[in-house]
Tab-separated table of C-alpha atoms and ligand atoms in Angstrom:
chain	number	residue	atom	x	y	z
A	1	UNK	CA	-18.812	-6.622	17.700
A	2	UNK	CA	-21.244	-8.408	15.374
A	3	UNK	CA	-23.692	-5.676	16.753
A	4	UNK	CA	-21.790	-2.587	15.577
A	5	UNK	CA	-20.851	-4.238	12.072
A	6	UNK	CA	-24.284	-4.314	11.455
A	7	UNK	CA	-24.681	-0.988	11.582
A	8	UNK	CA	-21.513	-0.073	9.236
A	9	UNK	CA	-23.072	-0.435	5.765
A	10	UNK	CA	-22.520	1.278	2.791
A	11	UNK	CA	-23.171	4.837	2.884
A	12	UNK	CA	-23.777	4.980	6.174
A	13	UNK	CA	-22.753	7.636	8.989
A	14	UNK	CA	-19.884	7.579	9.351
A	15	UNK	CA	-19.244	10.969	7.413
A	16	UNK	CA	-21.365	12.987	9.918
A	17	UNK	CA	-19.698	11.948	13.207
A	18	UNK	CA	-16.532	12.020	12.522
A	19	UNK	CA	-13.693	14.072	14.744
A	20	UNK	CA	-12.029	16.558	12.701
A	21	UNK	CA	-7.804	16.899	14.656
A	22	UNK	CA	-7.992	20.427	15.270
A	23	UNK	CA	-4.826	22.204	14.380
A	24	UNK	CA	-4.724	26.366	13.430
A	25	UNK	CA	-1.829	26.819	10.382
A	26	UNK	CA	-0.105	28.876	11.979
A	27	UNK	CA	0.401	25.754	14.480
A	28	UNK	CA	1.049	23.389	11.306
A	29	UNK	CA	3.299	25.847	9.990
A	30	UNK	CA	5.543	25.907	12.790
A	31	UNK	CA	5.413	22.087	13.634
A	32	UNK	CA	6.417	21.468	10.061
A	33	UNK	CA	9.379	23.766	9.642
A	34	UNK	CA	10.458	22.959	13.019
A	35	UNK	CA	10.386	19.523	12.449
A	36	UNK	CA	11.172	19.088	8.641
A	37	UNK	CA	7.834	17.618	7.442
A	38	UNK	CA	6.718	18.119	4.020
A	39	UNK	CA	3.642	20.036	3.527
A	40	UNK	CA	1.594	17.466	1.075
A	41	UNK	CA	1.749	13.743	1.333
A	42	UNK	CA	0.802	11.315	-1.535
A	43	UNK	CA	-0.746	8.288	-0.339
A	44	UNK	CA	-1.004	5.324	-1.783
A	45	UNK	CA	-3.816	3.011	-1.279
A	46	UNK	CA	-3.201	-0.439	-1.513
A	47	UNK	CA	-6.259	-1.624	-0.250
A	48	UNK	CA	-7.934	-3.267	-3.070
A	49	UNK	CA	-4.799	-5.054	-3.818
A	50	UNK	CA	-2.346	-5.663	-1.197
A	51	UNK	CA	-5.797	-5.854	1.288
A	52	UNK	CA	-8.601	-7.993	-0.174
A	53	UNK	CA	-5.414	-10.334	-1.808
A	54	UNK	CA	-4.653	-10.972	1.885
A	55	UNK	CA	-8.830	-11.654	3.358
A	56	UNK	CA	-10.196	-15.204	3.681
A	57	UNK	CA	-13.091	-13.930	1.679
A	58	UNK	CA	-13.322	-13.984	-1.801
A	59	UNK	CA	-15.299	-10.683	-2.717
A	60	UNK	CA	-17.144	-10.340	-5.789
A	61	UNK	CA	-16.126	-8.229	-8.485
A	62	UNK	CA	-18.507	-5.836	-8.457
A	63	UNK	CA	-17.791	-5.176	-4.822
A	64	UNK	CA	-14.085	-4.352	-5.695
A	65	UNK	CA	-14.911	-1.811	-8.675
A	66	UNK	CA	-17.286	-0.236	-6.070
A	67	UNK	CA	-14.710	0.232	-3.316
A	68	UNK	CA	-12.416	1.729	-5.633
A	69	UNK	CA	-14.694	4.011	-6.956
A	70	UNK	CA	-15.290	5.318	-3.257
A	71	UNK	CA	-11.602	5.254	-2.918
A	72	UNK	CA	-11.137	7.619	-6.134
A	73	UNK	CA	-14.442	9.838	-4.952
A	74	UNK	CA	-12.483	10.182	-1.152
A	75	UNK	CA	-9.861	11.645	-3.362
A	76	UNK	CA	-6.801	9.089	-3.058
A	77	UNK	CA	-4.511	9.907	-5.747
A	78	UNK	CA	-3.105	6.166	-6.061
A	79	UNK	CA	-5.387	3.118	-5.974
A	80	UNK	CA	-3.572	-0.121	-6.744
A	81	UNK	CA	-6.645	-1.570	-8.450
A	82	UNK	CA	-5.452	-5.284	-8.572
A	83	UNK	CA	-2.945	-7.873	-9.699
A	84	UNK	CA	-2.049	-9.748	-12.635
A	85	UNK	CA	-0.849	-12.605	-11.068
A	86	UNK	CA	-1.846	-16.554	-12.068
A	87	UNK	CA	-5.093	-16.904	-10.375
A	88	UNK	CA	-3.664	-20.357	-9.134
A	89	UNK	CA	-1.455	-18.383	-7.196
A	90	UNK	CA	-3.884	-15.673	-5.687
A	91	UNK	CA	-7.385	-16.347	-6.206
A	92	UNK	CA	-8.769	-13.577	-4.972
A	93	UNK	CA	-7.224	-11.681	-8.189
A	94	UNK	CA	-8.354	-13.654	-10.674
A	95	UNK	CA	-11.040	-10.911	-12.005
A	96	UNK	CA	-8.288	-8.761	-12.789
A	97	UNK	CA	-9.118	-8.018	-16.045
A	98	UNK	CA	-12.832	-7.179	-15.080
A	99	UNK	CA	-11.980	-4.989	-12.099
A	100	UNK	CA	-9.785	-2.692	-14.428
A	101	UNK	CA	-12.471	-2.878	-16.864
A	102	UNK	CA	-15.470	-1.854	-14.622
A	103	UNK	CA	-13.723	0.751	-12.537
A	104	UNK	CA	-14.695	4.506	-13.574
A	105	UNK	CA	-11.361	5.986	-14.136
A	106	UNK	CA	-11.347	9.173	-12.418
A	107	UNK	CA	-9.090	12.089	-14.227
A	108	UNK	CA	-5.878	12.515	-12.032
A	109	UNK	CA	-5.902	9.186	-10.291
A	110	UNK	CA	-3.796	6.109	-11.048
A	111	UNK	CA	-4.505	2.806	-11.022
A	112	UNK	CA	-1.125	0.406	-10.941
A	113	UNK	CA	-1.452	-2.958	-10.943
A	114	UNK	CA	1.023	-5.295	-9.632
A	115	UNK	CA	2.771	-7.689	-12.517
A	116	UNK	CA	5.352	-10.137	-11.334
A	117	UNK	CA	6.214	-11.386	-14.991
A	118	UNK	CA	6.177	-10.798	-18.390
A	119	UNK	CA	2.901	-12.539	-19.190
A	120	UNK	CA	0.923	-10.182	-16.392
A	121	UNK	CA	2.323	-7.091	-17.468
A	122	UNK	CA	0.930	-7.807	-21.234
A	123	UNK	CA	-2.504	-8.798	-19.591
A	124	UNK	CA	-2.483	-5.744	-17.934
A	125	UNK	CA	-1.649	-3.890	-21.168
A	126	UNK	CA	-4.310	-5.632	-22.795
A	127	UNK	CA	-6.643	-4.619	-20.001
A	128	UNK	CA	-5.762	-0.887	-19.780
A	129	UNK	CA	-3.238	-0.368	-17.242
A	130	UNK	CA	-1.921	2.545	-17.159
A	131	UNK	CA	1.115	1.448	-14.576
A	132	UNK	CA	2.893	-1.135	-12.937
A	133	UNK	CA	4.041	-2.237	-9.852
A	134	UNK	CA	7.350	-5.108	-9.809
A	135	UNK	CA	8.788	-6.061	-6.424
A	136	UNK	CA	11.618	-8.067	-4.693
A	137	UNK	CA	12.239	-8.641	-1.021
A	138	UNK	CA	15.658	-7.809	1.146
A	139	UNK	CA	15.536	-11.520	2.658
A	140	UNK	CA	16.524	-13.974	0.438
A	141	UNK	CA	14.900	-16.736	2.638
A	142	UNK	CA	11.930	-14.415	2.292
A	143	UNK	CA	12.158	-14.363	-1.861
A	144	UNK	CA	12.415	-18.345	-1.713
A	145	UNK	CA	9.679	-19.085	0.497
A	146	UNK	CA	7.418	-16.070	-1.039
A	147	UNK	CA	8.082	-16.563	-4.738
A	148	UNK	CA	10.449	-19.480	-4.875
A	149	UNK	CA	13.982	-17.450	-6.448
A	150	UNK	CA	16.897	-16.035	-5.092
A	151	UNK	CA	16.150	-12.009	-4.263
A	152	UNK	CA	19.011	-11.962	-7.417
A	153	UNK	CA	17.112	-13.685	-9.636
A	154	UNK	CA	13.765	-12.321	-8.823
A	155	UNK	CA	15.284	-9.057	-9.709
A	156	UNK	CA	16.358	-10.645	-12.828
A	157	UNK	CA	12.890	-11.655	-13.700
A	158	UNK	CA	11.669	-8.604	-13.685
A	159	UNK	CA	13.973	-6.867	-16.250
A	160	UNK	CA	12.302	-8.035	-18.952
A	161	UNK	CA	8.855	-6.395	-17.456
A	162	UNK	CA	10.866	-3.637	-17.149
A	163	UNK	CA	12.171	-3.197	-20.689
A	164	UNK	CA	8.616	-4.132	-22.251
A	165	UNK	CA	7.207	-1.241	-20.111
A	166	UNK	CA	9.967	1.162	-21.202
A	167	UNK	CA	9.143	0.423	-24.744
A	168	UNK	CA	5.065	1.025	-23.713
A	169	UNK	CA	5.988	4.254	-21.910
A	170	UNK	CA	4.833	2.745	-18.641
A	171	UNK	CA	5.741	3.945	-15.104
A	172	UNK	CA	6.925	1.019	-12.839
A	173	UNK	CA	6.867	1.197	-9.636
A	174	UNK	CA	9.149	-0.634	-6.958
A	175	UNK	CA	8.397	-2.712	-4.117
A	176	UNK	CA	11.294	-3.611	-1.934
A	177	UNK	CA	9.266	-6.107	1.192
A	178	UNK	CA	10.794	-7.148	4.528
A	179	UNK	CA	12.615	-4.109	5.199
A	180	UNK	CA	12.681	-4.194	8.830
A	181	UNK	CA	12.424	-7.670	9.401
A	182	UNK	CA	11.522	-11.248	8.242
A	183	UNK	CA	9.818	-13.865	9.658
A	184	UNK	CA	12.409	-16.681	8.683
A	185	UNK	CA	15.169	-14.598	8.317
A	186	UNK	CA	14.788	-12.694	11.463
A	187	UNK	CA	16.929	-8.784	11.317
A	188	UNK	CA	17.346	-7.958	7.637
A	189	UNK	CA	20.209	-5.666	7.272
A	190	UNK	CA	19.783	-1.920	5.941
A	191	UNK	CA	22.630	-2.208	3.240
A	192	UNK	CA	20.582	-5.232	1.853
A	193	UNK	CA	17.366	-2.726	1.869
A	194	UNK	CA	19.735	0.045	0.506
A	195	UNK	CA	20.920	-2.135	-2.177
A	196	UNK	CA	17.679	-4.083	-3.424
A	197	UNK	CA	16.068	-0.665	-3.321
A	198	UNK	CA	19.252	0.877	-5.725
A	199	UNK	CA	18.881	-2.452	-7.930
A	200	UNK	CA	14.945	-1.454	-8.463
A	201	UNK	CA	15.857	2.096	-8.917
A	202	UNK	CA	18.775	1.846	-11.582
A	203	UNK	CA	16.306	-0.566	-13.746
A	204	UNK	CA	13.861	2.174	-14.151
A	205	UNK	CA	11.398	2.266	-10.885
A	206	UNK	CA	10.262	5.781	-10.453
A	207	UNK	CA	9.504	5.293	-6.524
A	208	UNK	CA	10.826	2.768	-4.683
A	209	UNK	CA	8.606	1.581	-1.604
A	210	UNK	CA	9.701	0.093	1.264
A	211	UNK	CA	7.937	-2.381	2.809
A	212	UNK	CA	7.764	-3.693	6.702
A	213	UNK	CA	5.822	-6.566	5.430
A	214	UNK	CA	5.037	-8.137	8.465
A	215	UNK	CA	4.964	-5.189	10.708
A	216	UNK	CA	7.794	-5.720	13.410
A	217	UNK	CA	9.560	-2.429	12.888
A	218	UNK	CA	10.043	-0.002	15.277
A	219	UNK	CA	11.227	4.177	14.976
A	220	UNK	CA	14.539	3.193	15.446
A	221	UNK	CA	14.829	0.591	12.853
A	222	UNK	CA	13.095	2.458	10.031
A	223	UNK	CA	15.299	5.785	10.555
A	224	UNK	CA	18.530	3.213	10.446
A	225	UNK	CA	17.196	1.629	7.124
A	226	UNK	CA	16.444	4.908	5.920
A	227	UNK	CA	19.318	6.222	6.420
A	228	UNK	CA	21.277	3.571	4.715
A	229	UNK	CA	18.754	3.637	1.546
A	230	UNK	CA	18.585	7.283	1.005
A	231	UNK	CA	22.708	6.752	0.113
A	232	UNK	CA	21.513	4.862	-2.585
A	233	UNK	CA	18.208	6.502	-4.094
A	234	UNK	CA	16.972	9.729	-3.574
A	235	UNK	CA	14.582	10.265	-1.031
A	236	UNK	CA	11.820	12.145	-3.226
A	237	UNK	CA	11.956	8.551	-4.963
A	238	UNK	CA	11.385	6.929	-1.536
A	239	UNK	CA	7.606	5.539	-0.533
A	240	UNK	CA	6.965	3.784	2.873
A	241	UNK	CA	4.833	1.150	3.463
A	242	UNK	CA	4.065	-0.345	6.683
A	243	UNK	CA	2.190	-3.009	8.500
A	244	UNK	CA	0.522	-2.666	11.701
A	245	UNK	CA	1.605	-5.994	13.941
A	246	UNK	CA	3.513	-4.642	16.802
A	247	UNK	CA	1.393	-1.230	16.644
A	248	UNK	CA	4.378	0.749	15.596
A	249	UNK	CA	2.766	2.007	12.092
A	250	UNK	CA	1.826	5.373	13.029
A	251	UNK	CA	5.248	6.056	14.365
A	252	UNK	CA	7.516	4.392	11.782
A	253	UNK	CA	5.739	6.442	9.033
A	254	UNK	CA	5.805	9.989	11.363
A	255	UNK	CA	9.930	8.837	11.602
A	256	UNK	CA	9.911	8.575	7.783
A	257	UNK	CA	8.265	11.639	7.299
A	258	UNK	CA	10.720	13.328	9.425
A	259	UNK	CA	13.776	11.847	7.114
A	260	UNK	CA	11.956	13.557	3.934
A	261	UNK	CA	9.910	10.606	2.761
A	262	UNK	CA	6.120	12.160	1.181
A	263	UNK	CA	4.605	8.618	0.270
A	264	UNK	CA	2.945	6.651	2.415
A	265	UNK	CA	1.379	3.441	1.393
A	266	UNK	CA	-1.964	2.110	3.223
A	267	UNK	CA	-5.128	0.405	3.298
A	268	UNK	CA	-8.539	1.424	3.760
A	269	UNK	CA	-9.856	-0.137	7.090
A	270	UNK	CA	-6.369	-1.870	7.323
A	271	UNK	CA	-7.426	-4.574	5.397
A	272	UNK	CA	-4.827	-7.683	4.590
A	273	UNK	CA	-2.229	-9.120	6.335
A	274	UNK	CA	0.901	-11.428	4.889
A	275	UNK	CA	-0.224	-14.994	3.996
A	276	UNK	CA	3.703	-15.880	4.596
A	277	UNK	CA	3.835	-14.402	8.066
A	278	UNK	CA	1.474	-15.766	10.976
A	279	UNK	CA	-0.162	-13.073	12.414
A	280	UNK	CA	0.839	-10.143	10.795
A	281	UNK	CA	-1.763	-7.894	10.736
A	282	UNK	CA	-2.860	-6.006	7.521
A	283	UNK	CA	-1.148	-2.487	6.563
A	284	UNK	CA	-1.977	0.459	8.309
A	285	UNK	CA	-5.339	1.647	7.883
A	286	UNK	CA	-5.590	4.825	5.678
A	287	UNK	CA	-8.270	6.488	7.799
A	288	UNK	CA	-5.450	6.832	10.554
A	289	UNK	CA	-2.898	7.474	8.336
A	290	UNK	CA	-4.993	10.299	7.085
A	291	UNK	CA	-6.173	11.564	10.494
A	292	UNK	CA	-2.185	11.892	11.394
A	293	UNK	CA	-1.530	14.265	8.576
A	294	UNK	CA	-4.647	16.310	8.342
A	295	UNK	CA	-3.310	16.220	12.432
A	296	UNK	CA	-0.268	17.475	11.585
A	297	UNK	CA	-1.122	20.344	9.110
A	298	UNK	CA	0.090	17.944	6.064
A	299	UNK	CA	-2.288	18.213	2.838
A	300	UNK	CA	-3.433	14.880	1.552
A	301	UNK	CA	-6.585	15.817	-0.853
A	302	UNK	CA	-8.514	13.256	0.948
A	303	UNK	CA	-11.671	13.875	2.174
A	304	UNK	CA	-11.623	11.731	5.465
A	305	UNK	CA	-15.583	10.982	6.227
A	306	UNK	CA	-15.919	9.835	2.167
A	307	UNK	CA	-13.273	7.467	3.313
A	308	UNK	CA	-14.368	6.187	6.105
A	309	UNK	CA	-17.740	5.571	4.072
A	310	UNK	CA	-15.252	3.513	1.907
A	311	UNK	CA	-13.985	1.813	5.014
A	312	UNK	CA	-17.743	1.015	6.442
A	313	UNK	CA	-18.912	-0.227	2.938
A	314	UNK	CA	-15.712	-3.130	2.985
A	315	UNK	CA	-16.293	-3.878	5.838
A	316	UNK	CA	-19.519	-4.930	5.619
A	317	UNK	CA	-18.824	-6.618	2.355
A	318	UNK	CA	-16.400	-8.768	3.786
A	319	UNK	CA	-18.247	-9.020	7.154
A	320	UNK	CA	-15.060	-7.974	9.205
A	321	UNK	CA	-14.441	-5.454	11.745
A	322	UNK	CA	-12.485	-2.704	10.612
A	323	UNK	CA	-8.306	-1.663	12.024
A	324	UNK	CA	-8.829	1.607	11.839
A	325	UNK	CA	-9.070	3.012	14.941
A	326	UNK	CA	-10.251	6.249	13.311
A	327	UNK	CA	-13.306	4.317	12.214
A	328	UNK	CA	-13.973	2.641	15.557
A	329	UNK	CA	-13.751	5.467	17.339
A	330	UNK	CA	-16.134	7.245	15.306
A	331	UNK	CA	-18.677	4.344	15.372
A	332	UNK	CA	-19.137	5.343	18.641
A	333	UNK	CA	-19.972	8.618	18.955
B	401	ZN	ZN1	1.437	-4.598	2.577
């Protein structure tokens, strides 16, 4: 293993070897309108957040800004740069301020940043955010383990971020986590998903994503939970955003898909993982994510090889092997 990682460094080849999924459009047409896909998927790449938050490693700032910038050069329309949390909390965050700050803000690309309070949300102001991400979970054993508040008054907490970025003319974006499934709670049950999710909605979140934090969904659970929250919020407003534990990423977020969902959350190289639940394994790696759609006729804008390139160069960095299988496969061709 140590072997091949040496050979993954930045800029290296992974853009000339990779597989391209062959697929003709007439083919893609056809598979779409037989199955109901949408034709263009947003992705969201949580990588440099949700991902390096997660690693042992502490990586240097000037590592971050760089992986971003590949990230915005692949052509991912939604980097979460970072997080304005207390850096006694997350450590790995505390450059927060220089990451947004040293990143080359590419025209049509967002960077949200996650703000769990008032305070964070005016740092990130300060800093030149131009959105926001607020979440609460659907277990409430989850929301007092995770961030020490009932899931009621977490949601309370975050009212006052939300008016302060109405006033601003921010965008706020919703993170409901444990959707299917929590690792002291056990089954968490849709109507609880359904309603957290309509709780984040009716304060203002334009998109509402639904997290399988630590990965133990399965097809069947995620078109139940679906099913219950698209009663409550519209499914153009609905994100998914799942882990990779049980190996079941690939086909929760095809099942999603198929219910009309067009936002997928994931992270280059599947980086991260849940410090609250043993083992979980980080989200789903974009590469594959990516490799699905462009599979399945479904328009991303992403340039897959560029982000591999990205996935090789964090790798690297943080001396790890990467979870895409995309990117191991095409290490050894
Ligand atoms: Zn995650």
């Amino acid at each position: 293993m140590a072997a091949l990682m040496m050979r993954v460094g930045p800029g290296s080849f992974a853009s000339a070897r990779v597989y391209r999924p062959a697929l003709c459009s007439a083919a893609a047409a056809i598979l779409r309108s037989s199955s109901s896909l949408p034709e263009r998927v947003k992705i969201v790449e949580v990588g440099p957040r949700d991902g390096l938050q997660n690693e042992k490693t502490v990586v240097p700032t000037e590592v971050k800004i760089r992986l971003i910038d590949m990230l915005s050069e692949a052509g991912l329309p939604v980097i979460e740069a970072t997080s304005f949390v207390s850096p006694k909390w997350v450590p790995q965050m505390s450059d927060q301020e220089e990451v947004m700050r040293g990143l080359h803000k590419k025209a049509g690309v967002n960077y949200p940043v996650l703000t769990p309070n008032l305070k964070g949300f005016q740092a990130a102001m300060k800093a030149g955010a131009k959105e926001v991400a607020i979440f609460g979970a659907a277990s409430e054993l989850f929301s007092k383990k995770n961030i020490n508040c009932s899931v009621d008054e977490s949601l309370l907490r975050f009212e006052e971020v939300m008016r302060a970025a109405n006033q601003e003319g921010v965008p706020v974006r919703g993170y409901v986590s444990c959707v299917l499934g929590c690792p002291y709670e056990g089954k968490v049950s849709p109507n609880k998903v359904a309603e957290v999710a309509k709780r984040l909605y009716s304060m203002g979140c334009y998109e509402i994503s639904l997290g399988d934090t630590i990965g133990v969904g399965t097809p069947g659970g995620m078109t139940e939970m679906l099913n219950a929250v698209k009663k409550e919020v519209p499914v153009e407003a609905l994100a998914v955003h799942c882990h990779d534990t049980y190996g079941q990423a690939l086909a929760n977020i095809l099942v999603a898909l198929q219910n009309g969902v067009s936002v997928v959350d994931s992270s280059v190289a599947g980086l991260g993982g849940c410090p609250y639940a043993q083992g979980a394994s980080g989200n789903v790696a974009t590469e594959d994510v990516v490799y699905m759609l462009h599979g399945l006729g479904i328009h991303t804008g992403v340039d897959l090889p560029k982000l591999l390139d990205a996935g090789s160069y964090i790798c690297h960095s943080l001396n790890r092997r990467t979870n895409s299988k995309v990117a191991q496969a095409s290490c050894k061709l």
